């Protein structure tokens, strides 16, 4: 195993990584009711740093006090109190000289619990109800709501939320952020032709569907220090539809990955249920190989 490239040191921007094994983001609902990271969360992430991971990516963190929250007891990076609470986590991880990135997430139509809104109200590119049922393990039940189709004001709120959360991540001591553009959440919904039925500049073919996620990524990259890492997670599959595929196949993947890279992504995190399986037909590459 010592000859495996996974265990070779490498660098990412100005960060020196002891190996190429990163802790993947995993949904957790262990923050306070107000979205504050806890001492238990600091201990949780510190354990992975102690275990030798080259870098860590947190669970999805909500980005604004409008529609972004996806679960009750999900952590946020919106307020000064959020920043202070996360500082305890980053300090604990940095004691072991391990970088940690905050995954910035807007739940979109797949939101299952939001303390900032009255009732079951969600936001998406278009008014398309997600398939499937909410997960009781995350505090949800029943069908998802039919989301509001985002107007220009909503899109600006989303964009500003990601930018503010990224700046808060810098203040909280994170080494980078990962924008959650996978698994059917808001940025991923823009990429998906079935969820994105817009007839404006953000809907249509792959070049148009990737435009808003790329704009958000570019705005975040411009708002943080040059050495601060900005990554993006991408999938075809959704939490509510594990079989979804982009209708343009590998052509869409090429457009999406090139646009997101050009917008300022320092890395692309490709994810599917089976990351090693062919994604575009039986003989095609995996999504990671396509990226």
PDB file of C-alpha atoms in Angstrom:
ATOM      1  CA  UNK A   1       0.000   0.000   0.000  1.00  0.00           C
ATOM      2  CA  UNK A   2       2.926   2.328   0.514  1.00  0.00           C
ATOM      3  CA  UNK A   3       3.348   2.447  -3.276  1.00  0.00           C
ATOM      4  CA  UNK A   4      -0.239   3.629  -3.813  1.00  0.00           C
ATOM      5  CA  UNK A   5      -0.439   7.205  -5.090  1.00  0.00           C
ATOM      6  CA  UNK A   6      -3.312   7.802  -2.662  1.00  0.00           C
ATOM      7  CA  UNK A   7      -0.738   7.923   0.110  1.00  0.00           C
ATOM      8  CA  UNK A   8       1.691  10.279  -1.638  1.00  0.00           C
ATOM      9  CA  UNK A   9       1.967  13.823  -0.362  1.00  0.00           C
ATOM     10  CA  UNK A  10       0.675  16.544  -2.653  1.00  0.00           C
ATOM     11  CA  UNK A  11      -0.357  20.185  -2.605  1.00  0.00           C
ATOM     12  CA  UNK A  12      -3.540  22.119  -3.265  1.00  0.00           C
ATOM     13  CA  UNK A  13      -2.964  25.823  -3.762  1.00  0.00           C
ATOM     14  CA  UNK A  14      -0.716  26.722  -0.794  1.00  0.00           C
ATOM     15  CA  UNK A  15      -1.792  23.716   1.279  1.00  0.00           C
ATOM     16  CA  UNK A  16       0.554  20.789   1.825  1.00  0.00           C
ATOM     17  CA  UNK A  17      -1.419  17.545   2.090  1.00  0.00           C
ATOM     18  CA  UNK A  18       0.193  14.526   3.732  1.00  0.00           C
ATOM     19  CA  UNK A  19      -1.782  12.227   1.421  1.00  0.00           C
ATOM     20  CA  UNK A  20      -4.568  12.345  -1.163  1.00  0.00           C
ATOM     21  CA  UNK A  21      -7.300  10.783   0.977  1.00  0.00           C
ATOM     22  CA  UNK A  22     -10.008  13.265   1.937  1.00  0.00           C
ATOM     23  CA  UNK A  23     -12.915  12.856   4.309  1.00  0.00           C
ATOM     24  CA  UNK A  24     -16.041  13.058   2.179  1.00  0.00           C
ATOM     25  CA  UNK A  25     -18.893  15.324   3.326  1.00  0.00           C
ATOM     26  CA  UNK A  26     -21.535  13.345   5.198  1.00  0.00           C
ATOM     27  CA  UNK A  27     -24.944  14.718   6.162  1.00  0.00           C
ATOM     28  CA  UNK A  28     -25.305  15.094   9.919  1.00  0.00           C
ATOM     29  CA  UNK A  29     -27.919  16.821  12.064  1.00  0.00           C
ATOM     30  CA  UNK A  30     -25.911  17.408  15.218  1.00  0.00           C
ATOM     31  CA  UNK A  31     -25.798  21.212  15.401  1.00  0.00           C
ATOM     32  CA  UNK A  32     -27.925  23.227  17.813  1.00  0.00           C
ATOM     33  CA  UNK A  33     -31.402  24.437  16.920  1.00  0.00           C
ATOM     34  CA  UNK A  34     -29.775  27.734  15.896  1.00  0.00           C
ATOM     35  CA  UNK A  35     -27.323  26.017  13.559  1.00  0.00           C
ATOM     36  CA  UNK A  36     -24.272  26.304  15.826  1.00  0.00           C
ATOM     37  CA  UNK A  37     -21.467  23.770  15.594  1.00  0.00           C
ATOM     38  CA  UNK A  38     -20.918  22.010  18.922  1.00  0.00           C
ATOM     39  CA  UNK A  39     -18.020  20.674  20.985  1.00  0.00           C
ATOM     40  CA  UNK A  40     -19.135  17.180  19.985  1.00  0.00           C
ATOM     41  CA  UNK A  41     -18.712  18.165  16.325  1.00  0.00           C
ATOM     42  CA  UNK A  42     -15.208  19.443  17.050  1.00  0.00           C
ATOM     43  CA  UNK A  43     -14.384  16.076  18.607  1.00  0.00           C
ATOM     44  CA  UNK A  44     -15.961  14.256  15.640  1.00  0.00           C
ATOM     45  CA  UNK A  45     -13.840  16.028  13.013  1.00  0.00           C
ATOM     46  CA  UNK A  46     -10.710  15.919  15.178  1.00  0.00           C
ATOM     47  CA  UNK A  47     -10.975  12.109  15.218  1.00  0.00           C
ATOM     48  CA  UNK A  48     -10.680  11.961  11.422  1.00  0.00           C
ATOM     49  CA  UNK A  49      -7.714  14.318  11.504  1.00  0.00           C
ATOM     50  CA  UNK A  50      -6.092  12.110  14.159  1.00  0.00           C
ATOM     51  CA  UNK A  51      -6.789   9.124  11.915  1.00  0.00           C
ATOM     52  CA  UNK A  52      -4.563  10.483   9.178  1.00  0.00           C
ATOM     53  CA  UNK A  53      -6.853  11.954   6.517  1.00  0.00           C
ATOM     54  CA  UNK A  54      -5.029  14.417   4.267  1.00  0.00           C
ATOM     55  CA  UNK A  55      -7.919  16.889   4.424  1.00  0.00           C
ATOM     56  CA  UNK A  56     -11.508  17.014   5.662  1.00  0.00           C
ATOM     57  CA  UNK A  57     -14.734  18.259   4.077  1.00  0.00           C
ATOM     58  CA  UNK A  58     -17.568  19.053   6.478  1.00  0.00           C
ATOM     59  CA  UNK A  59     -21.208  18.141   6.204  1.00  0.00           C
ATOM     60  CA  UNK A  60     -23.340  20.515   4.150  1.00  0.00           C
ATOM     61  CA  UNK A  61     -23.563  23.959   5.786  1.00  0.00           C
ATOM     62  CA  UNK A  62     -26.458  26.266   4.951  1.00  0.00           C
ATOM     63  CA  UNK A  63     -25.597  29.631   3.454  1.00  0.00           C
ATOM     64  CA  UNK A  64     -28.419  32.107   4.103  1.00  0.00           C
ATOM     65  CA  UNK A  65     -31.401  32.792   6.341  1.00  0.00           C
ATOM     66  CA  UNK A  66     -33.891  32.445   3.495  1.00  0.00           C
ATOM     67  CA  UNK A  67     -34.372  29.136   1.641  1.00  0.00           C
ATOM     68  CA  UNK A  68     -30.974  27.430   1.952  1.00  0.00           C
ATOM     69  CA  UNK A  69     -31.410  25.319   5.107  1.00  0.00           C
ATOM     70  CA  UNK A  70     -32.102  21.668   4.303  1.00  0.00           C
ATOM     71  CA  UNK A  71     -32.498  20.002   7.697  1.00  0.00           C
ATOM     72  CA  UNK A  72     -33.342  20.903  11.254  1.00  0.00           C
ATOM     73  CA  UNK A  73     -30.163  20.979  13.361  1.00  0.00           C
ATOM     74  CA  UNK A  74     -28.048  21.548  10.267  1.00  0.00           C
ATOM     75  CA  UNK A  75     -25.094  23.893  10.897  1.00  0.00           C
ATOM     76  CA  UNK A  76     -24.936  27.285   9.222  1.00  0.00           C
ATOM     77  CA  UNK A  77     -22.292  29.849   8.277  1.00  0.00           C
ATOM     78  CA  UNK A  78     -24.566  32.875   8.258  1.00  0.00           C
ATOM     79  CA  UNK A  79     -24.118  34.704  11.571  1.00  0.00           C
ATOM     80  CA  UNK A  80     -21.262  35.785  13.780  1.00  0.00           C
ATOM     81  CA  UNK A  81     -22.298  33.121  16.278  1.00  0.00           C
ATOM     82  CA  UNK A  82     -21.990  30.503  13.535  1.00  0.00           C
ATOM     83  CA  UNK A  83     -18.473  31.722  12.771  1.00  0.00           C
ATOM     84  CA  UNK A  84     -17.447  31.589  16.416  1.00  0.00           C
ATOM     85  CA  UNK A  85     -18.830  28.075  16.847  1.00  0.00           C
ATOM     86  CA  UNK A  86     -17.057  26.748  13.757  1.00  0.00           C
ATOM     87  CA  UNK A  87     -13.783  28.300  14.942  1.00  0.00           C
ATOM     88  CA  UNK A  88     -13.742  25.718  17.741  1.00  0.00           C
ATOM     89  CA  UNK A  89     -13.945  22.986  15.099  1.00  0.00           C
ATOM     90  CA  UNK A  90     -11.224  24.359  12.833  1.00  0.00           C
ATOM     91  CA  UNK A  91      -8.933  24.975  15.795  1.00  0.00           C
ATOM     92  CA  UNK A  92      -9.343  21.360  16.922  1.00  0.00           C
ATOM     93  CA  UNK A  93      -8.522  20.029  13.458  1.00  0.00           C
ATOM     94  CA  UNK A  94      -5.592  22.386  12.939  1.00  0.00           C
ATOM     95  CA  UNK A  95      -4.021  21.139  16.156  1.00  0.00           C
ATOM     96  CA  UNK A  96      -3.293  17.993  14.123  1.00  0.00           C
ATOM     97  CA  UNK A  97      -2.069  20.050  11.112  1.00  0.00           C
ATOM     98  CA  UNK A  98      -4.959  18.917   8.927  1.00  0.00           C
ATOM     99  CA  UNK A  99      -6.749  21.239   6.473  1.00  0.00           C
ATOM    100  CA  UNK A 100     -10.548  21.434   6.652  1.00  0.00           C
ATOM    101  CA  UNK A 101     -13.015  22.727   4.051  1.00  0.00           C
ATOM    102  CA  UNK A 102     -16.613  23.791   4.679  1.00  0.00           C
ATOM    103  CA  UNK A 103     -19.134  22.362   2.248  1.00  0.00           C
ATOM    104  CA  UNK A 104     -21.517  25.202   1.358  1.00  0.00           C
ATOM    105  CA  UNK A 105     -24.989  23.899   0.529  1.00  0.00           C
ATOM    106  CA  UNK A 106     -28.311  25.324  -0.582  1.00  0.00           C
ATOM    107  CA  UNK A 107     -30.907  22.562  -0.268  1.00  0.00           C
ATOM    108  CA  UNK A 108     -33.191  23.849  -3.003  1.00  0.00           C
ATOM    109  CA  UNK A 109     -36.367  21.816  -3.514  1.00  0.00           C
ATOM    110  CA  UNK A 110     -35.003  18.968  -1.368  1.00  0.00           C
ATOM    111  CA  UNK A 111     -35.203  20.966   1.865  1.00  0.00           C
ATOM    112  CA  UNK A 112     -36.744  18.945   4.696  1.00  0.00           C
ATOM    113  CA  UNK A 113     -36.627  21.475   7.499  1.00  0.00           C
ATOM    114  CA  UNK A 114     -35.986  25.216   7.610  1.00  0.00           C
ATOM    115  CA  UNK A 115     -36.262  27.298  10.772  1.00  0.00           C
ATOM    116  CA  UNK A 116     -36.184  30.560   8.814  1.00  0.00           C
ATOM    117  CA  UNK A 117     -39.464  30.119   6.956  1.00  0.00           C
ATOM    118  CA  UNK A 118     -43.037  29.505   8.052  1.00  0.00           C
ATOM    119  CA  UNK A 119     -44.513  26.377   6.544  1.00  0.00           C
ATOM    120  CA  UNK A 120     -43.119  24.014   3.932  1.00  0.00           C
ATOM    121  CA  UNK A 121     -41.633  26.507   1.476  1.00  0.00           C
ATOM    122  CA  UNK A 122     -38.722  25.732  -0.831  1.00  0.00           C
ATOM    123  CA  UNK A 123     -36.894  27.293  -3.776  1.00  0.00           C
ATOM    124  CA  UNK A 124     -35.689  25.768  -7.036  1.00  0.00           C
ATOM    125  CA  UNK A 125     -34.855  26.755 -10.625  1.00  0.00           C
ATOM    126  CA  UNK A 126     -38.395  25.759 -11.620  1.00  0.00           C
ATOM    127  CA  UNK A 127     -41.609  24.729  -9.864  1.00  0.00           C
ATOM    128  CA  UNK A 128     -40.869  20.992 -10.158  1.00  0.00           C
ATOM    129  CA  UNK A 129     -41.668  18.760  -7.183  1.00  0.00           C
ATOM    130  CA  UNK A 130     -38.857  16.313  -6.312  1.00  0.00           C
ATOM    131  CA  UNK A 131     -39.554  12.599  -6.568  1.00  0.00           C
ATOM    132  CA  UNK A 132     -39.647  10.400  -3.507  1.00  0.00           C
ATOM    133  CA  UNK A 133     -40.320  11.046   0.150  1.00  0.00           C
ATOM    134  CA  UNK A 134     -38.540  13.015   2.832  1.00  0.00           C
ATOM    135  CA  UNK A 135     -36.261  10.971   5.095  1.00  0.00           C
ATOM    136  CA  UNK A 136     -37.449  10.344   8.631  1.00  0.00           C
ATOM    137  CA  UNK A 137     -33.806   9.848   9.664  1.00  0.00           C
ATOM    138  CA  UNK A 138     -33.318  13.555   8.952  1.00  0.00           C
ATOM    139  CA  UNK A 139     -36.537  14.677  10.579  1.00  0.00           C
ATOM    140  CA  UNK A 140     -38.669  14.822   7.446  1.00  0.00           C
ATOM    141  CA  UNK A 141     -41.844  12.991   6.448  1.00  0.00           C
ATOM    142  CA  UNK A 142     -44.198  12.901   3.489  1.00  0.00           C
ATOM    143  CA  UNK A 143     -43.778  14.354   0.036  1.00  0.00           C
ATOM    144  CA  UNK A 144     -41.557  17.291  -0.806  1.00  0.00           C
ATOM    145  CA  UNK A 145     -43.227  20.622  -1.443  1.00  0.00           C
ATOM    146  CA  UNK A 146     -43.635  22.067  -4.904  1.00  0.00           C
ATOM    147  CA  UNK A 147     -40.895  24.718  -4.870  1.00  0.00           C
ATOM    148  CA  UNK A 148     -41.107  28.334  -5.836  1.00  0.00           C
ATOM    149  CA  UNK A 149     -39.396  29.055  -9.162  1.00  0.00           C
ATOM    150  CA  UNK A 150     -36.536  31.412  -8.328  1.00  0.00           C
ATOM    151  CA  UNK A 151     -36.837  34.934  -9.695  1.00  0.00           C
ATOM    152  CA  UNK A 152     -33.955  37.375 -10.175  1.00  0.00           C
ATOM    153  CA  UNK A 153     -34.175  38.597  -6.574  1.00  0.00           C
ATOM    154  CA  UNK A 154     -34.074  35.028  -5.270  1.00  0.00           C
ATOM    155  CA  UNK A 155     -31.033  34.219  -7.412  1.00  0.00           C
ATOM    156  CA  UNK A 156     -29.206  37.262  -6.098  1.00  0.00           C
ATOM    157  CA  UNK A 157     -30.019  36.193  -2.526  1.00  0.00           C
ATOM    158  CA  UNK A 158     -28.635  32.738  -3.275  1.00  0.00           C
ATOM    159  CA  UNK A 159     -25.470  34.155  -4.838  1.00  0.00           C
ATOM    160  CA  UNK A 160     -24.899  36.612  -2.005  1.00  0.00           C
ATOM    161  CA  UNK A 161     -25.509  33.842   0.536  1.00  0.00           C
ATOM    162  CA  UNK A 162     -22.771  31.649  -0.897  1.00  0.00           C
ATOM    163  CA  UNK A 163     -20.364  34.601  -1.017  1.00  0.00           C
ATOM    164  CA  UNK A 164     -21.098  35.661   2.553  1.00  0.00           C
ATOM    165  CA  UNK A 165     -20.814  32.097   3.810  1.00  0.00           C
ATOM    166  CA  UNK A 166     -17.454  31.703   2.054  1.00  0.00           C
ATOM    167  CA  UNK A 167     -16.165  34.883   3.681  1.00  0.00           C
ATOM    168  CA  UNK A 168     -17.443  33.616   7.013  1.00  0.00           C
ATOM    169  CA  UNK A 169     -15.575  30.365   6.372  1.00  0.00           C
ATOM    170  CA  UNK A 170     -12.360  32.346   5.972  1.00  0.00           C
ATOM    171  CA  UNK A 171     -13.060  34.134   9.249  1.00  0.00           C
ATOM    172  CA  UNK A 172     -13.842  30.842  11.002  1.00  0.00           C
ATOM    173  CA  UNK A 173     -10.428  29.457  10.079  1.00  0.00           C
ATOM    174  CA  UNK A 174     -11.370  27.068   7.293  1.00  0.00           C
ATOM    175  CA  UNK A 175      -8.764  26.375   4.610  1.00  0.00           C
ATOM    176  CA  UNK A 176     -11.306  26.233   1.808  1.00  0.00           C
ATOM    177  CA  UNK A 177     -14.904  25.655   0.805  1.00  0.00           C
ATOM    178  CA  UNK A 178     -16.628  23.106  -1.389  1.00  0.00           C
ATOM    179  CA  UNK A 179     -19.765  24.242  -3.223  1.00  0.00           C
ATOM    180  CA  UNK A 180     -22.400  21.500  -3.158  1.00  0.00           C
ATOM    181  CA  UNK A 181     -23.423  21.111  -6.783  1.00  0.00           C
ATOM    182  CA  UNK A 182     -24.486  17.475  -6.459  1.00  0.00           C
ATOM    183  CA  UNK A 183     -27.214  15.108  -5.280  1.00  0.00           C
ATOM    184  CA  UNK A 184     -30.230  17.174  -6.343  1.00  0.00           C
ATOM    185  CA  UNK A 185     -29.649  20.246  -4.204  1.00  0.00           C
ATOM    186  CA  UNK A 186     -30.075  23.729  -5.655  1.00  0.00           C
ATOM    187  CA  UNK A 187     -26.919  24.147  -7.754  1.00  0.00           C
ATOM    188  CA  UNK A 188     -27.330  20.587  -9.012  1.00  0.00           C
ATOM    189  CA  UNK A 189     -30.961  21.292  -9.910  1.00  0.00           C
ATOM    190  CA  UNK A 190     -29.763  23.938 -12.338  1.00  0.00           C
ATOM    191  CA  UNK A 191     -27.644  21.273 -14.094  1.00  0.00           C
ATOM    192  CA  UNK A 192     -30.533  18.792 -14.289  1.00  0.00           C
ATOM    193  CA  UNK A 193     -32.783  19.172 -17.326  1.00  0.00           C
ATOM    194  CA  UNK A 194     -35.810  17.688 -15.558  1.00  0.00           C
ATOM    195  CA  UNK A 195     -35.605  20.124 -12.621  1.00  0.00           C
ATOM    196  CA  UNK A 196     -34.494  23.147 -14.654  1.00  0.00           C
ATOM    197  CA  UNK A 197     -37.242  24.098 -17.096  1.00  0.00           C
ATOM    198  CA  UNK A 198     -36.400  27.787 -17.247  1.00  0.00           C
ATOM    199  CA  UNK A 199     -36.745  29.731 -20.478  1.00  0.00           C
ATOM    200  CA  UNK A 200     -34.273  32.465 -19.531  1.00  0.00           C
ATOM    201  CA  UNK A 201     -30.471  32.545 -19.755  1.00  0.00           C
ATOM    202  CA  UNK A 202     -30.166  29.831 -17.068  1.00  0.00           C
ATOM    203  CA  UNK A 203     -32.282  27.159 -18.776  1.00  0.00           C
ATOM    204  CA  UNK A 204     -32.018  25.083 -21.933  1.00  0.00           C
ATOM    205  CA  UNK A 205     -28.869  23.278 -23.083  1.00  0.00           C
ATOM    206  CA  UNK A 206     -25.859  22.388 -20.913  1.00  0.00           C
ATOM    207  CA  UNK A 207     -24.123  25.724 -21.563  1.00  0.00           C
ATOM    208  CA  UNK A 208     -27.136  27.571 -20.133  1.00  0.00           C
ATOM    209  CA  UNK A 209     -27.865  25.161 -17.275  1.00  0.00           C
ATOM    210  CA  UNK A 210     -24.340  25.480 -15.873  1.00  0.00           C
ATOM    211  CA  UNK A 211     -24.349  29.272 -16.071  1.00  0.00           C
ATOM    212  CA  UNK A 212     -25.804  30.041 -12.631  1.00  0.00           C
ATOM    213  CA  UNK A 213     -23.668  27.503 -10.714  1.00  0.00           C
ATOM    214  CA  UNK A 214     -20.610  28.875 -12.527  1.00  0.00           C
ATOM    215  CA  UNK A 215     -21.601  32.429 -11.617  1.00  0.00           C
ATOM    216  CA  UNK A 216     -21.918  31.464  -7.968  1.00  0.00           C
ATOM    217  CA  UNK A 217     -18.546  29.710  -8.015  1.00  0.00           C
ATOM    218  CA  UNK A 218     -16.882  32.679  -9.707  1.00  0.00           C
ATOM    219  CA  UNK A 219     -18.369  35.106  -7.180  1.00  0.00           C
ATOM    220  CA  UNK A 220     -17.099  32.962  -4.307  1.00  0.00           C
ATOM    221  CA  UNK A 221     -13.617  32.635  -5.817  1.00  0.00           C
ATOM    222  CA  UNK A 222     -13.428  36.406  -6.265  1.00  0.00           C
ATOM    223  CA  UNK A 223     -14.514  37.037  -2.655  1.00  0.00           C
ATOM    224  CA  UNK A 224     -11.902  34.935  -0.841  1.00  0.00           C
ATOM    225  CA  UNK A 225      -8.100  35.141  -0.623  1.00  0.00           C
ATOM    226  CA  UNK A 226      -6.240  33.738  -3.620  1.00  0.00           C
ATOM    227  CA  UNK A 227      -4.737  30.852  -1.661  1.00  0.00           C
ATOM    228  CA  UNK A 228      -8.124  29.850  -0.181  1.00  0.00           C
ATOM    229  CA  UNK A 229      -9.318  26.614  -1.805  1.00  0.00           C
ATOM    230  CA  UNK A 230     -12.638  26.648  -3.697  1.00  0.00           C
ATOM    231  CA  UNK A 231     -13.903  23.265  -4.839  1.00  0.00           C
ATOM    232  CA  UNK A 232     -17.185  22.004  -6.243  1.00  0.00           C
ATOM    233  CA  UNK A 233     -19.037  18.708  -5.884  1.00  0.00           C
ATOM    234  CA  UNK A 234     -20.951  17.403  -8.925  1.00  0.00           C
ATOM    235  CA  UNK A 235     -23.148  14.386  -9.613  1.00  0.00           C
ATOM    236  CA  UNK A 236     -25.854  13.289 -12.012  1.00  0.00           C
ATOM    237  CA  UNK A 237     -27.719  11.308  -9.363  1.00  0.00           C
ATOM    238  CA  UNK A 238     -29.982  12.942  -6.786  1.00  0.00           C
ATOM    239  CA  UNK A 239     -31.004  12.046  -3.269  1.00  0.00           C
ATOM    240  CA  UNK A 240     -34.531  11.570  -4.605  1.00  0.00           C
ATOM    241  CA  UNK A 241     -33.597   9.934  -7.937  1.00  0.00           C
ATOM    242  CA  UNK A 242     -30.580   7.646  -7.999  1.00  0.00           C
ATOM    243  CA  UNK A 243     -31.091   6.821 -11.674  1.00  0.00           C
ATOM    244  CA  UNK A 244     -31.144  10.363 -13.093  1.00  0.00           C
ATOM    245  CA  UNK A 245     -28.837  11.042 -16.043  1.00  0.00           C
ATOM    246  CA  UNK A 246     -28.141  14.211 -17.988  1.00  0.00           C
ATOM    247  CA  UNK A 247     -29.906  13.796 -21.356  1.00  0.00           C
ATOM    248  CA  UNK A 248     -26.794  14.970 -23.237  1.00  0.00           C
ATOM    249  CA  UNK A 249     -24.617  12.431 -21.426  1.00  0.00           C
ATOM    250  CA  UNK A 250     -20.856  12.866 -21.594  1.00  0.00           C
ATOM    251  CA  UNK A 251     -21.293  16.004 -23.722  1.00  0.00           C
ATOM    252  CA  UNK A 252     -23.036  17.708 -20.783  1.00  0.00           C
ATOM    253  CA  UNK A 253     -20.312  16.533 -18.401  1.00  0.00           C
ATOM    254  CA  UNK A 254     -17.642  18.125 -20.585  1.00  0.00           C
ATOM    255  CA  UNK A 255     -19.519  21.425 -20.687  1.00  0.00           C
ATOM    256  CA  UNK A 256     -20.191  21.427 -16.929  1.00  0.00           C
ATOM    257  CA  UNK A 257     -16.667  20.529 -15.821  1.00  0.00           C
ATOM    258  CA  UNK A 258     -15.006  22.964 -18.215  1.00  0.00           C
ATOM    259  CA  UNK A 259     -17.299  25.821 -17.197  1.00  0.00           C
ATOM    260  CA  UNK A 260     -16.862  25.207 -13.470  1.00  0.00           C
ATOM    261  CA  UNK A 261     -13.089  24.919 -13.836  1.00  0.00           C
ATOM    262  CA  UNK A 262     -12.961  28.150 -15.819  1.00  0.00           C
ATOM    263  CA  UNK A 263     -15.091  29.839 -13.133  1.00  0.00           C
ATOM    264  CA  UNK A 264     -12.373  29.212 -10.551  1.00  0.00           C
ATOM    265  CA  UNK A 265     -12.744  25.691  -9.150  1.00  0.00           C
ATOM    266  CA  UNK A 266      -9.486  24.466  -7.618  1.00  0.00           C
ATOM    267  CA  UNK A 267     -10.820  20.907  -7.625  1.00  0.00           C
ATOM    268  CA  UNK A 268     -13.854  18.946  -8.805  1.00  0.00           C
ATOM    269  CA  UNK A 269     -15.375  16.326  -6.483  1.00  0.00           C
ATOM    270  CA  UNK A 270     -17.313  13.908  -8.707  1.00  0.00           C
ATOM    271  CA  UNK A 271     -19.695  11.614  -6.844  1.00  0.00           C
ATOM    272  CA  UNK A 272     -22.197   8.887  -7.669  1.00  0.00           C
ATOM    273  CA  UNK A 273     -23.614   5.916  -5.760  1.00  0.00           C
ATOM    274  CA  UNK A 274     -20.786   3.807  -7.207  1.00  0.00           C
ATOM    275  CA  UNK A 275     -17.966   6.164  -8.115  1.00  0.00           C
ATOM    276  CA  UNK A 276     -16.083   3.432 -10.008  1.00  0.00           C
ATOM    277  CA  UNK A 277     -18.912   2.360 -12.350  1.00  0.00           C
ATOM    278  CA  UNK A 278     -19.307   3.564 -15.946  1.00  0.00           C
ATOM    279  CA  UNK A 279     -21.553   6.619 -15.994  1.00  0.00           C
ATOM    280  CA  UNK A 280     -22.260   7.137 -19.695  1.00  0.00           C
ATOM    281  CA  UNK A 281     -23.282   3.707 -20.937  1.00  0.00           C
ATOM    282  CA  UNK A 282     -21.748   0.341 -20.135  1.00  0.00           C
ATOM    283  CA  UNK A 283     -18.499   1.173 -21.883  1.00  0.00           C
ATOM    284  CA  UNK A 284     -18.268   4.805 -20.889  1.00  0.00           C
ATOM    285  CA  UNK A 285     -16.038   6.453 -18.294  1.00  0.00           C
ATOM    286  CA  UNK A 286     -16.983   6.995 -14.676  1.00  0.00           C
ATOM    287  CA  UNK A 287     -17.993  10.528 -13.779  1.00  0.00           C
ATOM    288  CA  UNK A 288     -14.601  11.032 -12.100  1.00  0.00           C
ATOM    289  CA  UNK A 289     -12.800   9.859 -15.246  1.00  0.00           C
ATOM    290  CA  UNK A 290     -14.926  12.231 -17.323  1.00  0.00           C
ATOM    291  CA  UNK A 291     -14.008  15.081 -14.990  1.00  0.00           C
TER     292      UNK A 291
END
